[in-house]
Amino acid sequence: MSQTSDQMELREDDIRKHYPAALSMLEGFDHAPRIAKPAEAAAAPERSSGIGSRRAFRSTTPGLVTRRTARSEGVQLIARIEGADGGDALTSPVQAHVLQGLRRALAIALAIGEQYSDRTGLSDLKRQNLEGALPAGKKAEFSEGLSAEALAVLYTFANATSFLLADHAGEDTVEVGEVDEILTENAQLALHGVLWELDQDVATHGADDVKTAATVLAFAEQVMGKVAARASTANGLAAFTGASWKVEDDGLTIQGFTPARKAKGTTLTMTFKKPNEVVGNHIAKYQAMKLSKMLMAYDFDRRLNPFAELGGFIFTFMGDGKPGTGKTTLIQMMAGLINDYCKVAGYAFRYQNFGIDNIDSYQGKSGQNAKAFVQNVLDPGVIGFGTIDDIDQIAGKRGDRQSSAGQQEVTAVFMEAFAGANTVVRGNCTFGMFSNYPENVDDALRQRAGARFLVDGPQTREDYIDILALLMGKKHDIPLGDHELFAAQEIKKAVAASFESHARPHEEGLAKVFERVQAQIGDLDTIAKMGTYLKAIQEADERFTGRAIKNITDAVKVRAMDFELPDEWMENPDLFLFRDYDTKRAMIEDLRQPITIDMVLQEVNRYADSEFRYADKSDEVAIENMVRDFGRQEEAKRRYLEGKG
């Protein structure tokens, strides 16, 4: 989660010196596939009668002795891409841009490989290997270094390709399938393998310029995913993952196995809501307003948010409530606030919703859609807000026979993205899951929501008067009567009352546990007594695990940040947003509140109330389903016996 300061510039001279080697790869080389199977349509086209179909390729990796392999036709990507336009003799602008992007990406990848070799001492081992003087005791280290360099070079190539060709990402998409020819013996062979497979994919899918560009982009995404997965279990990559390189001319930052995305915002067409248009839902509204401002504290240079470092940042949250209580309105309010703040600061804002239309019958496509959604929101170059509305319909419960394969894929992706081994919380984005029926969400996925927003709609007489007046509008002459409009929606007063109400549990099952523990040990005013209460909750509901305790303590830290950043800080970016990271961190620390026992007890009850509410509903639904199943079995037996008789 910490952000490295080990950033350096990848100089243009260091990139351009690899242009000849990159061009040579695009012009032609020989490669015999080891893992993937060649497609029938993959023969490289002849460019003219005077140009042969093969071009010999010489090694460009100093110190690497390699064995040349051959096949009857070489890989000629330039010819392949130029031929993907129905036989037009002239190179189109799109073809030129794709080829220039591939050459540039290859050169950047080779430059990163060179930097990795120098930083790790691999370049010295290559020299010794070339001279035949590599000590026997160094062979394992040499092999591991070559493999790590290959992974770094492969990922950088795919990452840079995706970044440089992002302007050609349009509505047309191509399904290239999984990339198989991932070879990691050394960087040169690794690049040969993926370029060979790219040649196969362009031959299969590149019917025209648009499809060719889409094929290259889809291929780059597949390579990044495959290589990142392979790298998660590889050794020797600290020199690559622990540093970052800035390619100034392209605005590209290479930072380990993190995808680089062009900082493009989303043009939003939704109807935004102002906070005073959200009636009731006081705690949910207050936390959404705070979170909107928290996101704006993100530092694009350090790629970290002080709130994420200090504690109290909400990376994932779940908003649940009955139908019609205001979940959509809450999303519209929060998206509107962030959008307005980003406009003032000049930041790119990206909002994306993952809906039921992203579930696909094609095997693996739903998971790919979920991964793309997560990566788009996580992009460290933007302020991101991702929502998953009606998550109970989208993410399947594991073991539920009614869930489709696509829903199960989505559940697996979200579980890994929200609290997996590789999850990095930078503080530039947040994910909100919303549901009318949270009891139908997989327990483990639901518990990955670090905060709970109970969206219960208007509650008091004043709330109902306010929402009626709001929705009636102004085109009438009906008097308001004895009522101060929106006074009940004064956020600080309403929130204080809402928090205080959680001094005791709301759910009946939890209230019994609370009263029993309090009768045994008295007021819950020490950590030991609070721990006793937590254990009693776990005994009443075994789903109350260590992750629940983490979510509770995170919520307490949020309460310690129980302040809104001043509005003037959002209106005048120079006061806060444009300050350096350390200054912003110090300004936030000055506003931090002390943690009290009341805060802890309220957050324990708030979280446990939600779990008991979900569990009770989940159990009741399961019982009702079993009753229906038993009834169907009895009816089936009756019909069977009647038919037999």
XYZ file of C-alpha atoms in Angstrom:
645
model
C 0.000 0.000 0.000
C 2.944 2.314 0.495
C 4.067 4.312 -2.513
C 7.657 4.085 -3.617
C 9.627 7.257 -4.131
C 12.159 5.401 -6.298
C 10.954 6.985 -9.540
C 13.279 7.824 -12.383
C 13.023 9.034 -15.927
C 13.485 6.560 -18.752
C 15.476 8.789 -21.073
C 14.496 9.141 -24.696
C 18.013 8.223 -25.825
C 17.807 4.966 -23.852
C 14.577 4.116 -25.661
C 15.527 5.155 -29.177
C 18.735 3.146 -29.215
C 16.509 0.048 -29.180
C 14.501 1.166 -32.227
C 16.610 -0.874 -34.707
C 16.125 -4.093 -32.682
C 12.409 -3.370 -32.294
C 12.013 -2.709 -36.020
C 13.898 -5.899 -36.821
C 11.396 -7.907 -34.755
C 8.481 -6.335 -36.598
C 10.078 -6.926 -39.993
C 10.658 -10.602 -39.429
C 12.051 -13.401 -37.298
C 11.742 -17.159 -37.031
C 9.879 -18.806 -34.186
C 8.701 -22.360 -33.658
C 5.784 -22.329 -31.187
C 6.307 -24.371 -28.041
C 2.932 -24.107 -26.292
C 0.375 -22.509 -28.611
C -0.906 -24.154 -31.735
C -0.537 -22.260 -35.030
C -3.709 -21.130 -36.760
C -4.301 -22.378 -40.282
C -4.606 -18.853 -41.638
C -1.383 -17.587 -40.123
C 0.967 -17.754 -43.139
C 2.629 -14.362 -43.600
C 1.682 -12.628 -46.847
C 4.203 -11.934 -49.578
C 4.639 -8.184 -49.960
C 5.952 -8.401 -53.524
C 7.720 -10.833 -55.792
C 11.040 -9.215 -54.955
C 10.817 -9.683 -51.188
C 11.263 -13.058 -49.585
C 8.922 -14.481 -47.027
C 11.563 -14.874 -44.332
C 14.018 -12.580 -42.663
C 16.785 -13.936 -40.494
C 16.844 -12.522 -36.985
C 20.048 -11.896 -35.089
C 20.140 -11.837 -31.319
C 19.962 -8.329 -29.825
C 20.539 -9.391 -26.226
C 24.205 -8.891 -25.258
C 25.717 -11.869 -23.509
C 22.907 -14.257 -24.372
C 23.797 -17.367 -26.345
C 20.638 -18.661 -27.969
C 19.718 -21.561 -30.213
C 18.011 -20.452 -33.424
C 14.816 -22.214 -34.365
C 13.132 -22.023 -37.746
C 9.872 -22.687 -39.433
C 8.829 -22.640 -43.060
C 7.478 -19.103 -42.852
C 8.750 -16.269 -40.648
C 6.755 -13.902 -38.472
C 6.401 -10.616 -40.376
C 4.128 -8.319 -38.389
C 4.658 -5.290 -40.617
C 3.544 -7.277 -43.634
C 0.712 -8.831 -41.667
C -0.695 -5.509 -40.437
C -0.219 -3.707 -43.754
C -2.054 -6.559 -45.459
C -5.103 -6.315 -43.205
C -6.985 -3.832 -45.384
C -8.202 -5.793 -48.367
C -5.060 -5.389 -50.420
C -4.673 -1.580 -50.436
C -1.111 -0.854 -51.591
C -0.762 2.185 -49.318
C -0.283 2.034 -45.566
C -3.266 3.606 -43.791
C -2.888 6.089 -40.909
C -4.278 3.500 -38.462
C -1.808 0.854 -39.639
C 1.056 3.317 -39.315
C -0.047 4.304 -35.819
C -0.346 0.666 -34.713
C 3.091 -0.204 -36.097
C 4.697 2.883 -34.577
C 3.056 2.048 -31.255
C 4.346 -1.536 -31.379
C 7.875 -0.388 -32.234
C 7.811 2.184 -29.451
C 6.433 -0.338 -26.951
C 9.102 -2.893 -27.879
C 11.848 -0.293 -27.500
C 10.513 0.793 -24.095
C 10.336 -2.854 -22.988
C 13.929 -3.522 -24.116
C 15.090 -0.368 -22.305
C 13.370 -1.512 -19.106
C 15.013 -4.920 -19.500
C 18.389 -3.232 -19.777
C 17.712 -1.142 -16.663
C 16.625 -4.254 -14.777
C 19.806 -6.078 -15.821
C 22.005 -3.207 -14.669
C 20.200 -2.832 -11.316
C 20.386 -6.546 -10.478
C 23.835 -7.439 -11.814
C 22.282 -9.640 -14.502
C 24.243 -7.762 -17.177
C 27.494 -8.973 -15.592
C 26.260 -12.553 -15.582
C 25.290 -12.206 -19.246
C 28.809 -11.028 -20.058
C 30.351 -13.945 -18.190
C 27.990 -16.345 -19.949
C 28.995 -14.939 -23.338
C 32.662 -15.426 -22.471
C 32.007 -18.959 -21.241
C 33.187 -17.956 -17.779
C 29.915 -18.196 -15.830
C 30.660 -19.979 -12.514
C 28.636 -23.137 -11.887
C 27.350 -21.666 -8.618
C 25.864 -18.708 -10.515
C 23.858 -20.701 -13.048
C 20.687 -20.856 -10.933
C 20.898 -17.125 -10.211
C 21.462 -16.451 -13.922
C 18.448 -18.524 -14.927
C 16.216 -16.860 -12.322
C 17.378 -13.410 -13.434
C 16.678 -14.145 -17.097
C 13.182 -15.370 -16.236
C 12.421 -12.304 -14.104
C 13.723 -9.991 -16.836
C 11.526 -11.784 -19.379
C 8.428 -11.195 -17.225
C 9.294 -7.518 -16.724
C 9.938 -6.998 -20.441
C 6.783 -8.850 -21.491
C 4.547 -6.897 -19.130
C 6.147 -3.577 -20.086
C 5.652 -4.314 -23.782
C 1.967 -5.143 -23.334
C 1.433 -2.261 -20.897
C 3.064 0.290 -23.201
C 1.185 -1.069 -26.238
C -2.149 -0.714 -24.459
C -1.273 2.808 -23.327
C 0.111 4.064 -26.646
C -2.772 2.698 -28.724
C -5.527 3.670 -26.270
C -6.804 6.339 -28.676
C -7.954 3.545 -30.986
C -10.076 1.840 -28.334
C -13.598 2.126 -29.717
C -16.881 0.294 -29.735
C -15.465 -2.593 -31.771
C -14.058 -5.329 -29.565
C -12.340 -8.581 -30.425
C -12.211 -11.822 -28.443
C -8.659 -13.070 -28.938
C -8.885 -15.720 -26.244
C -6.151 -16.588 -23.778
C -2.518 -16.016 -24.746
C -0.611 -19.298 -24.562
C 2.869 -18.612 -25.949
C 4.255 -17.048 -22.751
C 7.908 -18.114 -22.622
C 10.202 -16.944 -19.850
C 13.642 -18.446 -20.571
C 14.898 -15.003 -21.609
C 13.534 -11.645 -22.752
C 14.240 -12.125 -26.462
C 12.478 -15.475 -26.647
C 9.608 -14.072 -24.569
C 9.047 -11.248 -27.068
C 9.301 -13.666 -29.990
C 6.627 -15.833 -28.410
C 4.054 -13.080 -27.893
C 4.756 -11.443 -31.260
C 4.285 -14.818 -32.951
C 0.907 -15.181 -31.224
C -0.042 -11.588 -32.048
C 0.689 -12.378 -35.702
C -1.683 -15.348 -35.422
C -4.433 -13.198 -33.892
C -4.127 -10.425 -36.478
C -4.340 -13.066 -39.216
C -7.510 -14.461 -37.640
C -9.303 -11.286 -36.491
C -7.713 -8.332 -38.336
C -10.164 -8.072 -41.223
C -9.661 -4.293 -41.499
C -7.894 -1.396 -39.793
C -10.439 -1.086 -36.983
C -10.402 -4.800 -36.213
C -6.601 -4.885 -36.358
C -6.273 -2.100 -33.773
C -8.907 -3.769 -31.590
C -7.078 -7.094 -31.894
C -3.757 -5.577 -30.791
C -5.407 -3.867 -27.802
C -7.276 -7.001 -26.734
C -4.087 -9.016 -27.110
C -2.125 -6.571 -24.927
C -4.750 -6.849 -22.167
C -4.553 -10.639 -22.274
C -0.752 -10.604 -22.081
C -0.810 -8.252 -19.086
C -3.219 -10.481 -17.207
C -1.324 -13.684 -17.975
C 2.110 -12.241 -17.156
C 0.924 -10.566 -13.932
C -0.495 -13.893 -12.771
C 2.776 -15.649 -13.600
C 4.779 -12.934 -11.834
C 2.809 -13.333 -8.594
C 4.719 -16.561 -7.883
C 8.071 -15.628 -9.481
C 11.283 -14.618 -7.716
C 13.773 -11.857 -8.389
C 11.312 -9.137 -9.403
C 11.891 -6.659 -6.569
C 14.062 -4.414 -8.767
C 11.148 -4.104 -11.200
C 8.203 -3.864 -8.792
C 10.014 -1.622 -6.310
C 10.775 1.166 -8.790
C 8.928 3.212 -11.385
C 10.035 4.775 -14.648
C 8.495 7.824 -16.294
C 8.525 8.087 -20.095
C 8.110 11.840 -20.299
C 7.317 12.176 -24.017
C 4.417 9.729 -23.771
C 3.186 10.593 -20.267
C 3.629 6.893 -19.477
C 4.636 5.584 -16.057
C 5.919 2.022 -15.783
C 5.276 0.851 -12.237
C 5.677 -2.874 -11.773
C 2.713 -4.964 -12.820
C 0.235 -2.083 -12.598
C -1.536 -1.205 -15.865
C -0.892 2.315 -17.109
C -4.038 3.991 -18.387
C -4.491 7.287 -20.141
C -6.143 9.633 -17.673
C -9.433 10.079 -19.461
C -12.527 10.886 -17.495
C -16.064 9.717 -18.101
C -18.648 12.013 -19.661
C -21.560 11.553 -17.285
C -25.139 11.839 -18.477
C -26.823 10.950 -15.188
C -29.019 13.397 -13.264
C -27.009 14.612 -10.298
C -28.645 15.175 -6.917
C -27.719 17.767 -4.316
C -27.269 16.617 -0.689
C -30.451 18.421 0.394
C -32.364 16.360 -2.175
C -31.465 13.176 -0.293
C -34.080 12.897 2.455
C -33.330 10.612 5.400
C -30.409 8.175 5.079
C -28.423 10.486 7.334
C -25.391 8.319 8.082
C -25.179 7.033 4.502
C -25.413 10.579 3.132
C -22.860 11.918 5.579
C -20.348 9.162 4.855
C -20.857 9.546 1.103
C -20.196 13.278 1.359
C -17.059 12.691 3.449
C -15.805 9.995 1.093
C -16.280 12.276 -1.920
C -13.934 14.813 -0.360
C -11.524 12.121 0.866
C -10.988 11.000 -2.720
C -9.919 14.515 -3.674
C -6.975 14.350 -1.235
C -5.304 11.823 -3.581
C -1.811 12.883 -4.644
C -1.153 12.109 -8.323
C 2.632 12.488 -7.980
C 2.969 10.148 -4.993
C 0.018 8.053 -6.235
C -1.270 7.752 -2.691
C -3.962 9.365 -0.562
C -3.044 10.565 2.950
C -6.321 9.086 4.200
C -5.259 5.666 2.892
C -1.973 5.971 4.786
C -3.413 7.418 8.007
C -6.434 5.114 8.094
C -10.070 5.903 7.617
C -10.299 5.607 3.841
C -13.306 3.629 2.562
C -12.191 1.471 -0.370
C -15.364 -0.624 -0.554
C -18.788 -0.133 0.961
C -22.224 -1.722 0.767
C -25.445 0.231 0.682
C -28.512 -1.848 1.468
C -32.140 -1.096 2.106
C -35.651 -1.803 0.971
C -36.718 -0.927 -2.598
C -37.458 2.769 -3.009
C -35.421 4.010 -0.045
C -32.951 6.083 -2.078
C -29.956 3.992 -3.191
C -29.988 5.409 -6.736
C -30.377 8.941 -5.363
C -27.363 8.362 -3.113
C -25.273 7.250 -6.123
C -26.387 10.310 -8.091
C -25.471 12.594 -5.189
C -22.012 11.104 -4.654
C -21.144 10.985 -8.371
C -22.296 14.580 -8.726
C -20.169 15.798 -5.818
C -17.020 14.067 -7.080
C -17.671 15.251 -10.635
C -18.001 18.878 -9.486
C -14.888 18.712 -7.291
C -12.852 17.203 -10.148
C -13.996 19.922 -12.545
C -12.729 22.599 -10.160
C -9.376 20.828 -9.679
C -8.975 19.812 -13.319
C -8.741 16.112 -12.426
C -10.005 13.306 -14.635
C -13.025 11.611 -13.050
C -14.099 8.149 -14.140
C -17.465 6.745 -13.079
C -18.511 3.275 -14.132
C -21.396 1.014 -13.173
C -21.267 -2.766 -13.466
C -24.759 -3.975 -14.274
C -26.622 -7.131 -15.169
C -25.935 -6.546 -18.883
C -22.252 -7.296 -18.170
C -23.116 -10.924 -17.406
C -22.428 -12.881 -20.592
C -23.310 -16.422 -21.617
C -19.892 -16.786 -23.291
C -17.586 -18.686 -20.947
C -15.046 -16.405 -19.310
C -16.503 -13.197 -20.771
C -18.304 -12.169 -17.561
C -15.041 -12.476 -15.633
C -13.239 -10.423 -18.289
C -15.929 -7.735 -18.075
C -15.555 -7.627 -14.289
C -11.753 -7.361 -14.541
C -12.008 -4.549 -17.075
C -14.486 -2.704 -14.828
C -12.186 -3.003 -11.804
C -9.069 -1.942 -13.739
C -10.825 1.084 -15.239
C -11.864 2.331 -11.807
C -8.505 1.509 -10.183
C -6.566 3.520 -12.794
C -4.118 5.576 -10.677
C -4.295 8.428 -13.196
C -7.917 9.291 -12.389
C -10.327 9.753 -9.515
C -12.580 6.705 -9.787
C -16.016 5.714 -8.517
C -17.352 2.265 -9.375
C -20.823 1.059 -8.486
C -22.386 -2.391 -8.630
C -26.129 -1.931 -8.437
C -28.280 -4.924 -7.500
C -25.177 -6.942 -6.691
C -27.350 -9.805 -5.440
C -28.405 -10.361 -9.077
C -24.924 -9.905 -10.526
C -22.562 -11.806 -8.222
C -23.574 -15.391 -7.542
C -23.455 -17.099 -4.181
C -20.901 -19.912 -4.198
C -22.645 -23.248 -4.070
C -25.939 -21.755 -5.236
C -27.278 -23.950 -8.027
C -29.379 -21.050 -9.297
C -26.288 -18.913 -10.033
C -24.946 -18.973 -13.579
C -21.310 -19.606 -14.440
C -20.993 -15.929 -15.369
C -22.228 -14.825 -11.956
C -19.746 -17.158 -10.266
C -16.927 -15.676 -12.371
C -17.923 -12.169 -11.298
C -17.944 -13.171 -7.620
C -14.418 -14.581 -7.904
C -13.096 -11.438 -9.619
C -14.643 -9.038 -7.083
C -13.427 -11.075 -4.106
C -9.855 -10.973 -5.400
C -10.030 -7.304 -6.402
C -11.549 -5.995 -3.156
C -9.447 -7.921 -0.615
C -7.037 -10.212 -2.431
C -3.325 -10.821 -2.016
C -2.525 -8.283 -4.751
C -5.030 -5.599 -3.717
C -3.375 -2.174 -3.435
C -5.419 0.668 -1.952
C -4.030 3.946 -3.262
C -7.004 6.056 -2.209
C -7.907 7.384 -5.662
C -11.091 5.348 -6.027
C -13.892 3.613 -4.184
C -16.345 0.834 -5.012
C -19.965 0.841 -3.835
C -22.103 -2.302 -3.847
C -25.857 -1.737 -3.578
C -28.632 -4.215 -2.964
C -32.232 -4.539 -1.837
C -31.478 -8.106 -0.764
C -27.921 -8.223 0.682
C -28.707 -11.561 2.318
C -28.497 -13.066 -1.177
C -24.899 -11.870 -1.641
C -22.129 -14.376 -0.969
C -21.045 -14.026 2.687
C -17.331 -13.674 1.889
C -17.961 -11.055 -0.802
C -20.322 -9.079 1.430
C -17.740 -9.039 4.207
C -15.270 -7.462 1.787
C -17.336 -4.291 2.040
C -15.324 -2.262 4.514
C -18.223 0.044 5.392
C -21.978 -0.417 5.615
C -24.413 2.290 4.530
C -27.949 1.478 5.697
C -30.137 3.201 3.114
C -33.430 3.198 4.983
C -35.043 6.273 3.407
C -37.208 8.810 5.239
C -38.004 7.800 8.820
C -39.532 10.686 10.767
C -42.619 12.859 10.272
C -40.286 15.700 9.292
C -38.596 13.476 6.687
C -41.903 12.664 5.039
C -42.948 16.336 4.959
C -39.582 17.253 3.411
C -39.695 14.554 0.712
C -43.312 15.410 -0.177
C -42.464 19.104 -0.530
C -39.330 18.258 -2.550
C -41.090 15.970 -5.008
C -44.138 18.253 -5.388
C -41.882 20.984 -6.723
C -42.838 24.659 -6.858
C -45.617 24.710 -9.448
C -48.475 24.788 -6.948
C -50.028 27.106 -4.355
C -50.450 24.620 -1.487
C -49.133 26.200 1.751
C -46.303 24.462 3.583
C -47.866 24.783 7.014
C -46.155 24.708 10.398
C -42.844 23.196 9.326
C -39.278 24.386 8.786
C -38.383 22.863 5.434
C -35.254 20.636 5.449
C -34.354 21.575 9.046
C -34.438 17.857 9.901
C -31.911 17.210 7.155
C -29.236 19.321 8.879
C -26.560 16.729 8.457
C -24.414 17.070 11.592
C -27.378 17.120 13.953
C -29.068 14.169 12.210
C -25.869 12.130 12.050
C -25.067 12.653 15.714
C -28.509 11.344 16.624
C -28.124 8.381 14.261
C -24.758 7.392 15.714
C -25.990 7.749 19.298
C -28.892 5.427 18.532
C -26.332 2.637 17.985
C -25.196 2.759 21.608
C -27.535 -0.236 21.847
C -28.195 -2.816 19.104
C -31.229 -2.485 16.835
C -31.641 -6.119 15.808
C -33.440 -8.363 18.299
C -30.930 -11.218 18.100
C -27.974 -8.932 18.751
C -29.817 -7.089 21.542
C -30.141 -10.355 23.454
C -26.390 -10.972 23.178
C -25.640 -7.392 24.266
C -27.903 -7.563 27.318
C -26.529 -10.931 28.404
C -22.894 -9.787 28.167
C -23.611 -6.475 29.878
C -25.383 -8.284 32.729
C -22.326 -10.511 33.207
C -19.469 -7.986 33.002
C -21.083 -4.555 33.335
C -20.582 -1.568 31.021
C -18.417 -2.281 27.988
C -15.790 0.328 28.763
C -12.484 -1.502 28.209
C -10.886 -3.356 25.290
C -11.105 -6.606 27.278
C -14.855 -6.195 27.805
C -15.351 -5.220 24.162
C -13.432 -8.337 23.132
C -15.733 -10.438 25.344
C -18.734 -8.896 23.581
C -17.227 -9.638 20.151
C -16.631 -13.276 21.133
C -20.244 -13.581 22.287
C -21.399 -12.215 18.920
C -19.235 -14.808 17.150
C -20.790 -17.577 19.243
C -24.246 -16.383 18.213
C -23.288 -16.072 14.525
C -20.253 -18.024 13.291
C -20.075 -15.800 10.197
C -18.793 -13.009 12.459
C -15.080 -13.598 11.759
C -11.772 -11.797 11.983
C -12.615 -9.897 8.801
C -15.601 -8.423 10.627
C -13.273 -7.123 13.359
C -11.052 -5.534 10.714
C -14.045 -3.839 9.105
C -15.160 -2.557 12.511
C -11.733 -1.128 13.352
C -11.564 0.462 9.897
C -14.954 2.058 10.563
C -13.663 3.360 13.910
C -10.708 4.938 12.090
C -13.196 6.547 9.721
C -14.943 7.982 12.780
C -11.592 9.332 13.961
C -11.612 11.205 10.662
C -15.116 12.380 11.592
C -14.810 15.688 9.838
C -15.555 17.033 6.418
C -12.748 18.735 4.582
C -13.762 22.414 4.444
C -15.770 23.404 1.374
C -13.327 26.193 0.607
C -10.579 23.577 0.151
C -12.643 22.080 -2.673
C -13.585 25.454 -4.153
C -10.029 26.838 -4.150
C -7.614 24.006 -5.077
C -4.539 26.017 -4.060
C -5.604 25.836 -0.406
C -5.330 22.046 -0.230
C -5.687 19.975 -3.422
C -2.593 21.364 -5.144
C -0.373 21.173 -2.051
C 2.387 18.548 -1.883
C 1.648 15.191 -0.282
C 3.382 15.826 3.054
C 1.581 19.152 3.522
C -1.809 17.577 2.800
C -1.036 14.765 5.216
C -0.157 17.221 7.985
C -3.315 19.287 7.344
C -5.461 16.167 7.641
C -3.702 15.007 10.820
C -4.511 18.350 12.439
C -8.222 17.642 11.952
C -8.171 14.064 13.257
C -10.415 13.307 16.268
C -9.523 11.099 19.260
C -11.007 7.575 19.313
C -13.477 7.011 22.160
C -15.114 3.909 23.660
C -18.500 5.236 22.475
C -17.241 5.266 18.893
C -16.034 1.672 19.156
C -19.269 0.389 20.727
C -21.424 2.213 18.175
C -19.426 0.787 15.259
C -19.515 -2.752 16.701
C -23.287 -2.509 17.005
C -23.727 -0.924 13.578
C -21.718 -3.638 11.836
C -23.112 -6.528 13.879
C -26.659 -5.233 13.373
C -26.149 -5.429 9.620
C -24.739 -8.984 9.815
C -27.605 -10.173 12.015
C -30.057 -8.492 9.652
C -28.488 -10.240 6.657
C -28.192 -13.590 8.464
C -31.803 -13.579 9.668
C -33.087 -12.810 6.189
C -30.703 -15.310 4.580
C -31.787 -18.081 6.953
C -35.455 -17.260 6.414
C -35.022 -17.343 2.638
C -33.191 -20.683 2.888
C -35.990 -22.135 5.053
C -38.656 -20.934 2.627
C -36.755 -22.491 -0.278
C -36.469 -25.801 1.573
C -40.203 -25.748 2.361
C -40.938 -25.244 -1.336
C -38.532 -28.080 -2.242
C -40.211 -30.447 0.245
C -43.596 -29.498 -1.123
C -42.477 -30.225 -4.677
C -41.029 -33.575 -3.588
C -44.316 -34.551 -1.916
C -46.318 -33.541 -4.980
C -43.927 -35.470 -7.238
C -44.315 -38.589 -5.065
C -48.115 -38.263 -5.161
C -48.194 -37.970 -8.950
C -45.720 -40.813 -9.310
C -47.798 -43.155 -7.141
C -51.023 -42.181 -8.929
C -49.420 -42.881 -12.298
C -48.042 -46.192 -11.106
C -51.413 -47.237 -9.738
